[in-house]
PDB file of C-alpha atoms in Angstrom:
ATOM      1  CA  UNK A 200      55.783 -40.963  69.032  1.00  0.00           C
ATOM      2  CA  UNK A 201      58.155 -43.523  67.539  1.00  0.00           C
ATOM      3  CA  UNK A 202      60.204 -43.155  64.336  1.00  0.00           C
ATOM      4  CA  UNK A 203      57.955 -45.771  62.716  1.00  0.00           C
ATOM      5  CA  UNK A 204      54.772 -43.884  63.643  1.00  0.00           C
ATOM      6  CA  UNK A 205      56.145 -40.577  62.423  1.00  0.00           C
ATOM      7  CA  UNK A 206      57.529 -42.025  59.180  1.00  0.00           C
ATOM      8  CA  UNK A 207      54.341 -43.925  58.285  1.00  0.00           C
ATOM      9  CA  UNK A 208      52.972 -42.613  54.973  1.00  0.00           C
ATOM     10  CA  UNK A 209      55.233 -39.552  55.245  1.00  0.00           C
ATOM     11  CA  UNK A 210      56.349 -39.707  51.585  1.00  0.00           C
ATOM     12  CA  UNK A 211      58.968 -36.961  51.820  1.00  0.00           C
ATOM     13  CA  UNK A 212      62.014 -36.439  49.616  1.00  0.00           C
ATOM     14  CA  UNK A 213      64.567 -35.461  52.259  1.00  0.00           C
ATOM     15  CA  UNK A 214      63.120 -34.392  55.575  1.00  0.00           C
ATOM     16  CA  UNK A 215      62.203 -37.293  57.821  1.00  0.00           C
ATOM     17  CA  UNK A 216      63.884 -40.010  55.758  1.00  0.00           C
ATOM     18  CA  UNK A 217      65.978 -40.561  58.893  1.00  0.00           C
ATOM     19  CA  UNK A 218      64.270 -40.045  62.268  1.00  0.00           C
ATOM     20  CA  UNK A 219      65.674 -40.322  65.797  1.00  0.00           C
ATOM     21  CA  UNK A 220      63.004 -40.287  68.523  1.00  0.00           C
ATOM     22  CA  UNK A 221      63.486 -40.027  72.292  1.00  0.00           C
ATOM     23  CA  UNK A 222      61.212 -40.140  75.316  1.00  0.00           C
ATOM     24  CA  UNK A 223      63.172 -37.280  76.852  1.00  0.00           C
ATOM     25  CA  UNK A 224      66.386 -35.419  76.191  1.00  0.00           C
ATOM     26  CA  UNK A 225      68.092 -32.238  77.268  1.00  0.00           C
ATOM     27  CA  UNK A 226      67.731 -30.655  73.831  1.00  0.00           C
ATOM     28  CA  UNK A 227      66.933 -31.983  70.372  1.00  0.00           C
ATOM     29  CA  UNK A 228      69.193 -29.221  69.018  1.00  0.00           C
ATOM     30  CA  UNK A 229      72.200 -30.659  70.843  1.00  0.00           C
ATOM     31  CA  UNK A 230      71.473 -34.147  69.532  1.00  0.00           C
ATOM     32  CA  UNK A 231      71.083 -32.842  65.982  1.00  0.00           C
ATOM     33  CA  UNK A 232      74.481 -31.149  66.183  1.00  0.00           C
ATOM     34  CA  UNK A 233      76.029 -34.393  67.419  1.00  0.00           C
ATOM     35  CA  UNK A 234      74.446 -36.338  64.569  1.00  0.00           C
ATOM     36  CA  UNK A 235      75.641 -33.728  62.079  1.00  0.00           C
ATOM     37  CA  UNK A 236      79.214 -34.112  63.323  1.00  0.00           C
ATOM     38  CA  UNK A 237      78.871 -37.877  62.845  1.00  0.00           C
ATOM     39  CA  UNK A 238      77.809 -37.407  59.214  1.00  0.00           C
ATOM     40  CA  UNK A 239      74.014 -37.690  59.434  1.00  0.00           C
ATOM     41  CA  UNK A 240      72.299 -36.911  56.109  1.00  0.00           C
ATOM     42  CA  UNK A 241      70.367 -33.872  54.966  1.00  0.00           C
ATOM     43  CA  UNK A 242      66.840 -33.936  56.408  1.00  0.00           C
ATOM     44  CA  UNK A 243      67.605 -35.976  59.535  1.00  0.00           C
ATOM     45  CA  UNK A 244      64.961 -35.353  62.216  1.00  0.00           C
ATOM     46  CA  UNK A 245      65.403 -35.532  65.989  1.00  0.00           C
ATOM     47  CA  UNK A 246      62.186 -35.532  68.010  1.00  0.00           C
ATOM     48  CA  UNK A 247      61.484 -35.903  71.737  1.00  0.00           C
ATOM     49  CA  UNK A 248      58.416 -36.234  73.949  1.00  0.00           C
ATOM     50  CA  UNK A 249      59.971 -33.753  76.386  1.00  0.00           C
ATOM     51  CA  UNK A 250      63.110 -31.649  76.830  1.00  0.00           C
ATOM     52  CA  UNK A 251      64.763 -30.599  80.069  1.00  0.00           C
ATOM     53  CA  UNK A 252      66.788 -27.795  78.467  1.00  0.00           C
ATOM     54  CA  UNK A 253      64.803 -26.842  75.374  1.00  0.00           C
ATOM     55  CA  UNK A 254      66.422 -23.910  73.644  1.00  0.00           C
ATOM     56  CA  UNK A 255      64.695 -20.801  72.378  1.00  0.00           C
ATOM     57  CA  UNK A 256      65.980 -17.772  70.535  1.00  0.00           C
ATOM     58  CA  UNK A 257      68.400 -15.343  72.253  1.00  0.00           C
ATOM     59  CA  UNK A 258      69.316 -17.942  74.873  1.00  0.00           C
ATOM     60  CA  UNK A 259      65.786 -18.317  76.210  1.00  0.00           C
ATOM     61  CA  UNK A 260      64.313 -21.522  77.621  1.00  0.00           C
ATOM     62  CA  UNK A 261      61.576 -23.327  75.673  1.00  0.00           C
ATOM     63  CA  UNK A 262      58.980 -25.009  77.884  1.00  0.00           C
ATOM     64  CA  UNK A 263      58.577 -28.644  76.756  1.00  0.00           C
ATOM     65  CA  UNK A 264      56.005 -30.488  78.919  1.00  0.00           C
ATOM     66  CA  UNK A 265      55.909 -34.218  78.237  1.00  0.00           C
ATOM     67  CA  UNK A 266      53.518 -35.333  75.527  1.00  0.00           C
ATOM     68  CA  UNK A 267      51.924 -31.891  75.165  1.00  0.00           C
ATOM     69  CA  UNK A 268      53.789 -30.488  72.173  1.00  0.00           C
ATOM     70  CA  UNK A 269      56.035 -31.158  69.208  1.00  0.00           C
ATOM     71  CA  UNK A 270      59.711 -30.679  69.970  1.00  0.00           C
ATOM     72  CA  UNK A 271      61.949 -31.466  67.041  1.00  0.00           C
ATOM     73  CA  UNK A 272      65.100 -30.420  65.234  1.00  0.00           C
ATOM     74  CA  UNK A 273      65.917 -30.889  61.563  1.00  0.00           C
ATOM     75  CA  UNK A 274      69.431 -31.155  60.170  1.00  0.00           C
ATOM     76  CA  UNK A 275      69.828 -29.426  56.814  1.00  0.00           C
ATOM     77  CA  UNK A 276      72.835 -29.425  54.504  1.00  0.00           C
ATOM     78  CA  UNK A 277      71.872 -26.846  51.857  1.00  0.00           C
ATOM     79  CA  UNK A 278      74.305 -25.090  49.562  1.00  0.00           C
ATOM     80  CA  UNK A 279      73.658 -21.577  50.841  1.00  0.00           C
ATOM     81  CA  UNK A 280      75.673 -18.510  51.688  1.00  0.00           C
ATOM     82  CA  UNK A 281      75.719 -17.405  55.317  1.00  0.00           C
ATOM     83  CA  UNK A 282      73.608 -14.401  54.307  1.00  0.00           C
ATOM     84  CA  UNK A 283      70.836 -16.750  53.138  1.00  0.00           C
ATOM     85  CA  UNK A 284      70.617 -18.785  56.351  1.00  0.00           C
ATOM     86  CA  UNK A 285      68.004 -16.495  58.025  1.00  0.00           C
ATOM     87  CA  UNK A 286      65.660 -17.408  55.175  1.00  0.00           C
ATOM     88  CA  UNK A 287      65.536 -20.948  56.571  1.00  0.00           C
ATOM     89  CA  UNK A 288      63.809 -19.555  59.665  1.00  0.00           C
ATOM     90  CA  UNK A 289      61.149 -17.895  57.513  1.00  0.00           C
ATOM     91  CA  UNK A 290      60.758 -21.136  55.546  1.00  0.00           C
ATOM     92  CA  UNK A 291      60.160 -23.086  58.756  1.00  0.00           C
ATOM     93  CA  UNK A 292      57.640 -20.511  59.977  1.00  0.00           C
ATOM     94  CA  UNK A 293      55.629 -20.808  56.760  1.00  0.00           C
ATOM     95  CA  UNK A 294      55.762 -24.617  56.951  1.00  0.00           C
ATOM     96  CA  UNK A 295      54.501 -24.553  60.551  1.00  0.00           C
ATOM     97  CA  UNK A 296      51.703 -22.135  59.655  1.00  0.00           C
ATOM     98  CA  UNK A 297      50.596 -24.313  56.747  1.00  0.00           C
ATOM     99  CA  UNK A 298      50.646 -27.432  58.929  1.00  0.00           C
ATOM    100  CA  UNK A 299      48.447 -25.712  61.518  1.00  0.00           C
ATOM    101  CA  UNK A 300      46.016 -24.671  58.785  1.00  0.00           C
ATOM    102  CA  UNK A 301      45.921 -28.244  57.446  1.00  0.00           C
ATOM    103  CA  UNK A 302      45.175 -29.867  60.785  1.00  0.00           C
ATOM    104  CA  UNK A 303      42.953 -27.259  62.454  1.00  0.00           C
ATOM    105  CA  UNK A 304      40.494 -24.505  61.600  1.00  0.00           C
ATOM    106  CA  UNK A 305      42.847 -21.907  63.081  1.00  0.00           C
ATOM    107  CA  UNK A 306      44.362 -18.918  61.294  1.00  0.00           C
ATOM    108  CA  UNK A 307      47.981 -18.509  62.414  1.00  0.00           C
ATOM    109  CA  UNK A 308      50.038 -15.351  62.161  1.00  0.00           C
ATOM    110  CA  UNK A 309      53.823 -15.075  61.871  1.00  0.00           C
ATOM    111  CA  UNK A 310      55.752 -12.530  63.921  1.00  0.00           C
ATOM    112  CA  UNK A 311      59.170 -11.800  62.455  1.00  0.00           C
ATOM    113  CA  UNK A 312      61.393 -13.647  62.484  1.00  0.00           C
ATOM    114  CA  UNK A 313      60.452 -16.848  64.255  1.00  0.00           C
ATOM    115  CA  UNK A 314      57.177 -16.861  66.200  1.00  0.00           C
ATOM    116  CA  UNK A 315      53.839 -18.396  65.258  1.00  0.00           C
ATOM    117  CA  UNK A 316      50.844 -16.708  66.878  1.00  0.00           C
ATOM    118  CA  UNK A 317      47.144 -17.334  67.293  1.00  0.00           C
ATOM    119  CA  UNK A 318      45.226 -14.212  68.315  1.00  0.00           C
ATOM    120  CA  UNK A 319      48.496 -12.572  69.430  1.00  0.00           C
ATOM    121  CA  UNK A 320      49.476 -15.513  71.655  1.00  0.00           C
ATOM    122  CA  UNK A 321      52.578 -17.542  70.872  1.00  0.00           C
ATOM    123  CA  UNK A 322      52.009 -21.163  69.900  1.00  0.00           C
ATOM    124  CA  UNK A 323      55.348 -21.971  68.259  1.00  0.00           C
ATOM    125  CA  UNK A 324      58.925 -20.802  68.050  1.00  0.00           C
ATOM    126  CA  UNK A 325      61.735 -21.557  65.635  1.00  0.00           C
ATOM    127  CA  UNK A 326      65.470 -21.535  66.278  1.00  0.00           C
ATOM    128  CA  UNK A 327      68.125 -21.758  63.560  1.00  0.00           C
ATOM    129  CA  UNK A 328      71.736 -22.622  64.370  1.00  0.00           C
ATOM    130  CA  UNK A 329      74.523 -23.219  61.910  1.00  0.00           C
ATOM    131  CA  UNK A 330      78.006 -24.615  61.573  1.00  0.00           C
ATOM    132  CA  UNK A 331      79.946 -22.478  59.122  1.00  0.00           C
ATOM    133  CA  UNK A 332      83.233 -20.814  58.298  1.00  0.00           C
ATOM    134  CA  UNK A 333      83.854 -17.666  56.256  1.00  0.00           C
ATOM    135  CA  UNK A 334      81.228 -17.872  53.525  1.00  0.00           C
ATOM    136  CA  UNK A 335      80.625 -21.616  53.661  1.00  0.00           C
ATOM    137  CA  UNK A 336      77.746 -23.250  55.507  1.00  0.00           C
ATOM    138  CA  UNK A 337      78.557 -26.807  56.578  1.00  0.00           C
ATOM    139  CA  UNK A 338      75.069 -27.429  57.949  1.00  0.00           C
ATOM    140  CA  UNK A 339      72.141 -25.791  59.714  1.00  0.00           C
ATOM    141  CA  UNK A 340      69.849 -27.101  62.434  1.00  0.00           C
ATOM    142  CA  UNK A 341      66.237 -25.911  62.574  1.00  0.00           C
ATOM    143  CA  UNK A 342      64.581 -26.339  65.958  1.00  0.00           C
ATOM    144  CA  UNK A 343      60.796 -26.146  66.166  1.00  0.00           C
ATOM    145  CA  UNK A 344      58.693 -26.115  69.300  1.00  0.00           C
ATOM    146  CA  UNK A 345      54.919 -26.229  68.785  1.00  0.00           C
ATOM    147  CA  UNK A 346      52.466 -26.111  71.687  1.00  0.00           C
ATOM    148  CA  UNK A 347      49.803 -28.632  70.732  1.00  0.00           C
ATOM    149  CA  UNK A 348      47.731 -29.846  73.692  1.00  0.00           C
ATOM    150  CA  UNK A 349      49.173 -27.968  76.643  1.00  0.00           C
ATOM    151  CA  UNK A 350      47.021 -26.115  79.166  1.00  0.00           C
ATOM    152  CA  UNK A 351      47.649 -22.590  80.409  1.00  0.00           C
ATOM    153  CA  UNK A 352      49.392 -23.955  83.509  1.00  0.00           C
ATOM    154  CA  UNK A 353      51.893 -25.804  81.281  1.00  0.00           C
ATOM    155  CA  UNK A 354      52.955 -22.719  79.342  1.00  0.00           C
ATOM    156  CA  UNK A 355      54.666 -19.374  79.913  1.00  0.00           C
ATOM    157  CA  UNK A 356      52.623 -16.196  80.176  1.00  0.00           C
ATOM    158  CA  UNK A 357      51.517 -14.972  76.767  1.00  0.00           C
ATOM    159  CA  UNK A 358      51.671 -18.431  75.200  1.00  0.00           C
ATOM    160  CA  UNK A 359      48.863 -20.719  74.069  1.00  0.00           C
ATOM    161  CA  UNK A 360      48.414 -24.148  72.543  1.00  0.00           C
ATOM    162  CA  UNK A 361      46.457 -25.320  69.531  1.00  0.00           C
ATOM    163  CA  UNK A 362      44.025 -27.084  71.865  1.00  0.00           C
ATOM    164  CA  UNK A 363      43.486 -23.911  73.886  1.00  0.00           C
ATOM    165  CA  UNK A 364      42.875 -21.895  70.732  1.00  0.00           C
ATOM    166  CA  UNK A 365      40.596 -24.429  69.048  1.00  0.00           C
ATOM    167  CA  UNK A 366      38.770 -25.672  72.133  1.00  0.00           C
ATOM    168  CA  UNK A 367      39.532 -29.330  71.391  1.00  0.00           C
ATOM    169  CA  UNK A 368      42.514 -31.719  71.503  1.00  0.00           C
ATOM    170  CA  UNK A 369      44.665 -31.876  68.365  1.00  0.00           C
ATOM    171  CA  UNK A 370      46.212 -35.071  66.967  1.00  0.00           C
ATOM    172  CA  UNK A 371      49.875 -34.504  67.785  1.00  0.00           C
ATOM    173  CA  UNK A 372      51.205 -37.251  65.509  1.00  0.00           C
ATOM    174  CA  UNK A 373      49.196 -36.034  62.509  1.00  0.00           C
ATOM    175  CA  UNK A 374      50.389 -32.493  63.203  1.00  0.00           C
ATOM    176  CA  UNK A 375      54.023 -33.607  63.327  1.00  0.00           C
ATOM    177  CA  UNK A 376      53.653 -35.462  60.028  1.00  0.00           C
ATOM    178  CA  UNK A 377      52.013 -32.432  58.420  1.00  0.00           C
ATOM    179  CA  UNK A 378      54.829 -30.215  59.672  1.00  0.00           C
ATOM    180  CA  UNK A 379      57.524 -32.447  58.168  1.00  0.00           C
ATOM    181  CA  UNK A 380      55.644 -32.742  54.877  1.00  0.00           C
ATOM    182  CA  UNK A 381      55.178 -28.992  54.554  1.00  0.00           C
ATOM    183  CA  UNK A 382      58.815 -28.413  55.478  1.00  0.00           C
ATOM    184  CA  UNK A 383      59.994 -30.960  52.931  1.00  0.00           C
ATOM    185  CA  UNK A 384      57.970 -29.379  50.129  1.00  0.00           C
ATOM    186  CA  UNK A 385      59.178 -25.860  50.890  1.00  0.00           C
ATOM    187  CA  UNK A 386      62.790 -26.978  51.311  1.00  0.00           C
ATOM    188  CA  UNK A 387      62.688 -28.746  47.966  1.00  0.00           C
ATOM    189  CA  UNK A 388      61.169 -25.674  46.309  1.00  0.00           C
ATOM    190  CA  UNK A 389      63.831 -23.410  47.827  1.00  0.00           C
ATOM    191  CA  UNK A 390      66.694 -25.636  46.700  1.00  0.00           C
ATOM    192  CA  UNK A 391      65.335 -25.656  43.151  1.00  0.00           C
ATOM    193  CA  UNK A 392      63.934 -22.151  42.764  1.00  0.00           C
ATOM    194  CA  UNK A 393      65.282 -19.983  45.582  1.00  0.00           C
ATOM    195  CA  UNK A 394      63.403 -18.310  48.421  1.00  0.00           C
ATOM    196  CA  UNK A 395      61.149 -15.877  46.545  1.00  0.00           C
ATOM    197  CA  UNK A 396      58.152 -18.186  47.017  1.00  0.00           C
ATOM    198  CA  UNK A 397      58.787 -18.449  50.758  1.00  0.00           C
ATOM    199  CA  UNK A 398      58.968 -14.674  51.109  1.00  0.00           C
ATOM    200  CA  UNK A 399      55.705 -14.266  49.205  1.00  0.00           C
ATOM    201  CA  UNK A 400      54.011 -16.901  51.369  1.00  0.00           C
ATOM    202  CA  UNK A 401      55.409 -15.347  54.573  1.00  0.00           C
ATOM    203  CA  UNK A 402      53.883 -11.986  53.653  1.00  0.00           C
ATOM    204  CA  UNK A 403      50.492 -13.708  53.513  1.00  0.00           C
ATOM    205  CA  UNK A 404      50.490 -14.373  57.273  1.00  0.00           C
ATOM    206  CA  UNK A 405      49.764 -11.049  59.011  1.00  0.00           C
ATOM    207  CA  UNK A 406      51.561 -10.582  62.275  1.00  0.00           C
ATOM    208  CA  UNK A 407      54.333  -8.087  61.574  1.00  0.00           C
ATOM    209  CA  UNK A 408      54.067  -6.252  58.255  1.00  0.00           C
ATOM    210  CA  UNK A 409      51.941  -3.139  58.448  1.00  0.00           C
ATOM    211  CA  UNK A 410      52.125  -3.153  62.245  1.00  0.00           C
ATOM    212  CA  UNK A 411      53.755  -0.604  64.544  1.00  0.00           C
ATOM    213  CA  UNK A 412      56.717  -2.304  66.198  1.00  0.00           C
ATOM    214  CA  UNK A 413      59.480  -1.688  68.693  1.00  0.00           C
ATOM    215  CA  UNK A 414      62.748  -3.470  67.922  1.00  0.00           C
ATOM    216  CA  UNK A 415      65.670  -3.871  70.308  1.00  0.00           C
ATOM    217  CA  UNK A 416      69.000  -4.352  68.547  1.00  0.00           C
ATOM    218  CA  UNK A 417      72.187  -4.529  70.619  1.00  0.00           C
ATOM    219  CA  UNK A 418      70.777  -2.235  73.287  1.00  0.00           C
ATOM    220  CA  UNK A 419      69.318   0.247  70.793  1.00  0.00           C
ATOM    221  CA  UNK A 420      65.552   0.670  70.463  1.00  0.00           C
ATOM    222  CA  UNK A 421      63.934   1.390  67.103  1.00  0.00           C
ATOM    223  CA  UNK A 422      60.236   2.174  66.784  1.00  0.00           C
ATOM    224  CA  UNK A 423      58.154   2.502  63.645  1.00  0.00           C
ATOM    225  CA  UNK A 424      56.073   0.654  61.076  1.00  0.00           C
ATOM    226  CA  UNK A 425      57.228  -2.712  59.728  1.00  0.00           C
ATOM    227  CA  UNK A 426      56.852  -2.090  56.006  1.00  0.00           C
ATOM    228  CA  UNK A 427      58.489  -4.964  54.125  1.00  0.00           C
ATOM    229  CA  UNK A 428      60.927  -7.868  53.977  1.00  0.00           C
ATOM    230  CA  UNK A 429      63.847  -7.590  51.593  1.00  0.00           C
ATOM    231  CA  UNK A 430      65.122 -10.480  49.458  1.00  0.00           C
ATOM    232  CA  UNK A 431      67.292 -11.715  52.334  1.00  0.00           C
ATOM    233  CA  UNK A 432      64.460 -11.807  54.861  1.00  0.00           C
ATOM    234  CA  UNK A 433      65.613  -8.594  56.559  1.00  0.00           C
ATOM    235  CA  UNK A 434      62.783  -6.603  58.161  1.00  0.00           C
ATOM    236  CA  UNK A 435      62.476  -2.988  56.989  1.00  0.00           C
ATOM    237  CA  UNK A 436      61.123  -0.590  59.606  1.00  0.00           C
ATOM    238  CA  UNK A 437      60.074   2.969  58.755  1.00  0.00           C
ATOM    239  CA  UNK A 438      60.825   5.076  61.804  1.00  0.00           C
ATOM    240  CA  UNK A 439      58.705   8.074  62.761  1.00  0.00           C
ATOM    241  CA  UNK A 440      61.375  10.311  61.196  1.00  0.00           C
ATOM    242  CA  UNK A 441      60.788   8.611  57.834  1.00  0.00           C
ATOM    243  CA  UNK A 442      64.106   6.765  57.899  1.00  0.00           C
ATOM    244  CA  UNK A 443      63.790   3.135  56.781  1.00  0.00           C
ATOM    245  CA  UNK A 444      66.027   0.926  58.921  1.00  0.00           C
ATOM    246  CA  UNK A 445      66.922  -2.662  57.964  1.00  0.00           C
ATOM    247  CA  UNK A 446      66.710  -5.129  60.865  1.00  0.00           C
ATOM    248  CA  UNK A 447      68.674  -8.327  60.275  1.00  0.00           C
ATOM    249  CA  UNK A 448      68.286  -9.585  63.853  1.00  0.00           C
ATOM    250  CA  UNK A 449      66.594  -8.292  66.952  1.00  0.00           C
ATOM    251  CA  UNK A 450      63.765  -8.647  69.443  1.00  0.00           C
ATOM    252  CA  UNK A 451      60.479  -7.396  67.976  1.00  0.00           C
ATOM    253  CA  UNK A 452      57.510  -6.223  70.032  1.00  0.00           C
ATOM    254  CA  UNK A 453      54.313  -5.540  68.086  1.00  0.00           C
ATOM    255  CA  UNK A 454      52.680  -2.461  69.587  1.00  0.00           C
ATOM    256  CA  UNK A 455      49.551  -2.146  67.443  1.00  0.00           C
TER     257      UNK A 455
END
């Protein structure tokens, strides 16, 4: 997809006003960081047809077969504290879920903090990186990988694509536009009104809350029921002992 195709009738306020598109690249995240250092504006989008070194959370590799998915990064320059940055991940997850609902008949779930699921299989992941010092955020980069038309052979075990889940090909360009539009609307709302609306919307996508989970945090394993998100997007887990433990970051496995 070209910048012109993606920008056509986009009608966004910030996100996608500047678009850089590539046939292939190592990582759209790396390019977004380079553009940020060069002064690129808030909402700049970097998109590629394929990535050779797509980045996932916790240093994992994100499979990016050519022309089968949406692989993009968005540069954001919000006035946020470092403590608020994790909320951007939740915002992106809600935007991706809404875009999937707009373009398909599927019902996505969100697994805290960054995975989009269809029937317990991962269809999208979100990565947030930031450039900051002390309590000042210079910029953040949101990376989104969405499996659109890939087949099982194209994807890691436990993953799926929208086409696999729906039984029919999905218009990748229309999906990318919908994703940017939903992201732009939520970002604008958050800048004006804060993140309370995002948190409320996030809770509406079952996938974590109310489920029994196992969380690995710095080598420690915590098991219990995911009961709530706090105002900062931190996951609250009630352990079997009754102790409620806040999880700001960690690897979550949904057990039941």
